[in-house]
Amino acid sequence: MRNRPTALGYVDLDVSTSPAWDRAQVQRLARHLGYLVVWPDVTSILPLFDQVRAADVDAVVIPGPDHLGPLELNRVMNVADVETVLPRLSFARWSIGAGR
């Protein structure tokens, strides 16, 4: 991880009706939470989970829960927190030692 908390901003272009607005809202929330925002390469064919892991970020900020499917959310939560703009939700990453 970096010296400053970092978040990957992610907007699913297949879901978004206004990508520029969603991107601005993600940027605003991430800044409010104290994250430096990095964006994934839109031409990448890697799944989001692999991009999150490669970027080594603390969180993923998305416009809404419909931008990640349940299985994708589960995978991302293995390596990062997930924050949504609307509704305002936080999903903490899974604890390695949970249930022990």
XYZ file of N, CA and C in Angstrom:
300
model
N 0.831 -1.174 0.000
C 0.000 0.000 0.000
C 0.884 1.250 0.000
N 0.285 2.340 -0.350
C 1.017 3.592 -0.455
C 1.030 4.336 0.865
N 1.804 5.434 0.920
C 1.857 6.264 2.120
C 0.508 6.923 2.413
N -0.203 7.310 1.368
C -1.521 7.920 1.517
C -2.574 6.889 1.134
N -3.686 6.799 1.869
C -4.742 5.853 1.492
C -5.178 6.084 0.045
N -5.281 5.005 -0.693
C -5.579 5.086 -2.119
C -6.800 4.234 -2.447
N -7.622 4.748 -3.339
C -8.819 4.020 -3.766
C -8.830 3.913 -5.280
N -9.362 2.808 -5.750
C -9.582 2.624 -7.180
C -11.002 3.080 -7.477
N -11.153 4.072 -8.316
C -12.472 4.509 -8.748
C -12.930 3.615 -9.882
N -14.156 3.129 -9.810
C -14.640 2.214 -10.843
C -16.068 2.560 -11.228
N -16.288 2.738 -12.524
C -17.620 2.974 -13.079
C -17.830 1.935 -14.170
N -18.848 1.093 -14.010
C -19.179 0.095 -15.030
C -19.915 0.807 -16.161
N -19.269 0.917 -17.303
C -19.845 1.657 -18.424
C -21.084 0.984 -19.002
N -21.270 -0.305 -18.745
C -22.473 -1.008 -19.200
C -23.679 -0.688 -18.320
N -23.442 -0.223 -17.116
C -24.507 0.073 -16.162
C -24.804 1.569 -16.107
N -23.773 2.385 -16.210
C -23.897 3.827 -16.032
C -24.678 4.481 -17.161
N -25.607 5.363 -16.786
C -26.332 6.150 -17.776
C -25.646 7.487 -18.025
N -24.759 7.877 -17.100
C -24.010 9.127 -17.230
C -22.609 8.914 -16.647
N -21.707 8.331 -17.422
C -20.374 8.009 -16.901
C -19.603 9.198 -16.341
N -19.706 10.357 -16.977
C -18.977 11.527 -16.480
C -19.494 11.944 -15.096
N -20.809 11.914 -14.911
C -21.401 12.266 -13.622
C -20.997 11.236 -12.561
N -21.101 9.955 -12.909
C -20.725 8.902 -11.959
C -19.259 9.023 -11.564
N -18.409 9.294 -12.526
C -16.980 9.441 -12.242
C -16.729 10.626 -11.295
N -17.432 11.741 -11.516
C -17.292 12.909 -10.646
C -17.766 12.600 -9.236
N -18.862 11.850 -9.110
C -19.383 11.499 -7.789
C -18.440 10.555 -7.050
N -17.848 9.613 -7.772
C -16.871 8.696 -7.177
C -15.662 9.495 -6.687
N -15.174 10.411 -7.520
C -14.027 11.251 -7.152
C -14.338 12.066 -5.900
N -15.530 12.641 -5.844
C -15.935 13.478 -4.709
C -15.994 12.668 -3.410
N -16.629 11.491 -3.450
C -16.721 10.669 -2.253
C -15.343 10.205 -1.798
N -14.529 9.767 -2.727
C -13.193 9.288 -2.369
C -12.386 10.407 -1.711
N -12.445 11.595 -2.267
C -11.728 12.733 -1.681
C -12.270 13.041 -0.287
N -13.600 12.979 -0.129
C -14.231 13.221 1.178
C -13.760 12.197 2.219
N -13.549 10.961 1.788
C -13.097 9.910 2.696
C -11.576 9.919 2.907
N -10.879 10.795 2.199
C -9.446 10.930 2.384
C -8.589 10.061 1.478
N -9.174 9.547 0.414
C -8.439 8.691 -0.513
C -7.894 9.479 -1.702
N -6.735 9.085 -2.149
C -6.217 9.494 -3.442
C -6.810 8.508 -4.445
N -7.409 9.008 -5.526
C -8.104 8.120 -6.464
C -7.223 7.794 -7.662
N -7.170 6.513 -7.987
C -6.569 6.047 -9.227
C -7.669 5.363 -10.009
N -7.538 5.351 -11.325
C -8.575 4.772 -12.184
C -7.998 3.592 -12.941
N -8.797 2.556 -13.165
C -8.298 1.400 -13.926
C -8.145 1.747 -15.399
N -7.348 0.956 -16.061
C -7.174 1.101 -17.502
C -8.439 0.581 -18.179
N -9.144 1.447 -18.892
C -10.417 1.046 -19.504
C -10.224 0.047 -20.643
N -9.016 -0.065 -21.162
C -8.764 -1.023 -22.246
C -8.314 -2.383 -21.729
N -8.143 -2.500 -20.416
C -7.678 -3.756 -19.831
C -8.739 -4.840 -19.945
N -8.288 -6.056 -20.212
C -9.216 -7.192 -20.255
C -9.210 -7.962 -18.938
N -8.405 -7.505 -17.973
C -8.353 -8.166 -16.665
C -9.651 -7.939 -15.899
N -10.116 -8.931 -15.156
C -11.277 -8.726 -14.281
C -10.952 -7.668 -13.222
N -11.985 -7.031 -12.696
C -11.788 -5.964 -11.712
C -10.942 -6.438 -10.530
N -11.210 -7.643 -10.033
C -10.449 -8.163 -8.890
C -8.948 -8.123 -9.161
N -8.533 -8.573 -10.325
C -7.110 -8.575 -10.664
C -6.557 -7.161 -10.790
N -7.360 -6.233 -11.296
C -6.915 -4.850 -11.388
C -6.760 -4.226 -10.002
N -7.682 -4.556 -9.090
C -7.603 -4.043 -7.716
C -6.358 -4.583 -7.038
N -6.122 -5.862 -7.183
C -4.952 -6.481 -6.568
C -3.662 -5.895 -7.143
N -3.606 -5.694 -8.442
C -2.408 -5.145 -9.086
C -2.174 -3.686 -8.692
N -3.256 -2.932 -8.499
C -3.129 -1.523 -8.125
C -2.735 -1.349 -6.662
N -2.921 -2.400 -5.848
C -2.561 -2.368 -4.432
C -3.218 -1.183 -3.713
N -4.542 -1.103 -3.811
C -5.297 -0.004 -3.208
C -5.958 -0.452 -1.908
N -6.384 0.546 -1.129
C -7.056 0.277 0.138
C -8.553 0.071 -0.036
N -9.123 0.699 -1.062
C -10.573 0.636 -1.251
C -10.921 0.756 -2.735
N -12.150 0.360 -3.047
C -12.731 0.556 -4.371
C -13.973 1.406 -4.158
N -14.077 2.501 -4.906
C -15.238 3.386 -4.785
C -16.037 3.278 -6.077
N -17.338 2.976 -5.921
C -18.221 2.791 -7.066
C -19.457 3.677 -6.904
N -20.121 4.021 -8.017
C -21.310 4.884 -7.922
C -22.479 4.239 -7.175
N -22.664 2.938 -7.332
C -23.778 2.250 -6.677
C -23.540 0.755 -6.680
N -24.309 0.017 -5.896
C -24.094 -1.425 -5.786
C -24.317 -2.189 -7.083
N -25.051 -1.612 -8.025
C -25.292 -2.301 -9.288
C -24.067 -2.310 -10.204
N -23.013 -1.611 -9.828
C -21.786 -1.586 -10.636
C -20.884 -2.795 -10.367
N -21.195 -3.561 -9.322
C -20.484 -4.812 -9.021
C -21.512 -5.893 -8.756
N -21.352 -7.036 -9.378
C -22.214 -8.172 -9.084
C -21.830 -8.771 -7.739
N -22.684 -9.614 -7.160
C -22.408 -10.180 -5.840
C -21.120 -11.003 -5.786
N -20.842 -11.779 -6.819
C -19.615 -12.586 -6.809
C -18.378 -11.711 -6.956
N -18.487 -10.690 -7.794
C -17.378 -9.763 -7.981
C -17.126 -8.969 -6.696
N -18.199 -8.536 -6.029
C -18.070 -7.838 -4.754
C -17.359 -8.718 -3.739
N -17.749 -9.974 -3.659
C -17.118 -10.911 -2.734
C -15.619 -11.036 -3.008
N -15.246 -11.165 -4.262
C -13.827 -11.293 -4.619
C -13.046 -10.028 -4.272
N -13.611 -8.861 -4.593
C -12.926 -7.597 -4.317
C -12.747 -7.405 -2.814
N -13.750 -7.828 -2.030
C -13.668 -7.663 -0.578
C -12.581 -8.522 0.064
N -11.998 -9.440 -0.683
C -10.854 -10.192 -0.172
C -9.600 -9.338 -0.109
N -9.541 -8.262 -0.890
C -8.321 -7.453 -0.950
C -8.537 -5.973 -0.646
N -9.778 -5.482 -0.631
C -10.012 -4.048 -0.418
C -11.408 -3.796 0.141
N -11.564 -2.631 0.786
C -12.891 -2.173 1.192
C -13.627 -1.698 -0.053
N -14.963 -1.669 0.018
C -15.765 -1.160 -1.093
C -16.687 -0.081 -0.541
N -16.691 1.080 -1.198
C -17.537 2.210 -0.814
C -18.448 2.534 -1.988
N -19.741 2.784 -1.709
C -20.656 3.176 -2.768
C -21.177 4.590 -2.511
N -21.415 5.322 -3.603
C -21.876 6.699 -3.509
C -23.353 6.761 -3.143
N -24.195 6.059 -3.915
C -25.632 6.136 -3.699
C -26.271 4.772 -3.896
N -26.827 4.160 -2.899
C -26.898 4.642 -1.532
C -25.520 4.594 -0.891
N -25.318 5.417 0.098
C -24.024 5.499 0.762
C -23.825 4.252 1.625
N -22.972 3.344 1.132
C -22.701 2.086 1.821
C -21.204 1.854 1.917
N -20.808 1.131 2.964
C -19.413 0.713 3.120
C -19.385 -0.784 3.350
N -18.506 -1.456 2.630
C -18.300 -2.889 2.806
C -16.834 -3.087 3.183
N -16.591 -3.511 4.412
C -15.218 -3.731 4.859
C -14.676 -5.013 4.266
N -13.376 -4.994 3.969
C -12.761 -6.199 3.414
C -12.885 -7.343 4.405
N -12.892 -8.551 3.883
C -13.026 -9.729 4.726
C -11.801 -9.848 5.627
N -12.026 -10.220 6.867
C -10.936 -10.460 7.813
C -10.366 -11.853 7.571
N -9.053 -11.945 7.569
C -8.393 -13.234 7.331
C -8.674 -14.206 8.471
N -8.702 -13.713 9.688
C -8.874 -14.586 10.840
C -10.305 -14.685 11.335
N -11.280 -14.346 10.511
C -12.675 -14.369 10.951
C -13.114 -15.771 11.325
N -13.824 -15.847 12.424
C -14.386 -17.122 12.848
C -13.428 -18.033 13.593
N -12.274 -17.537 13.937
C -11.315 -18.382 14.653
C -11.244 -18.043 16.109
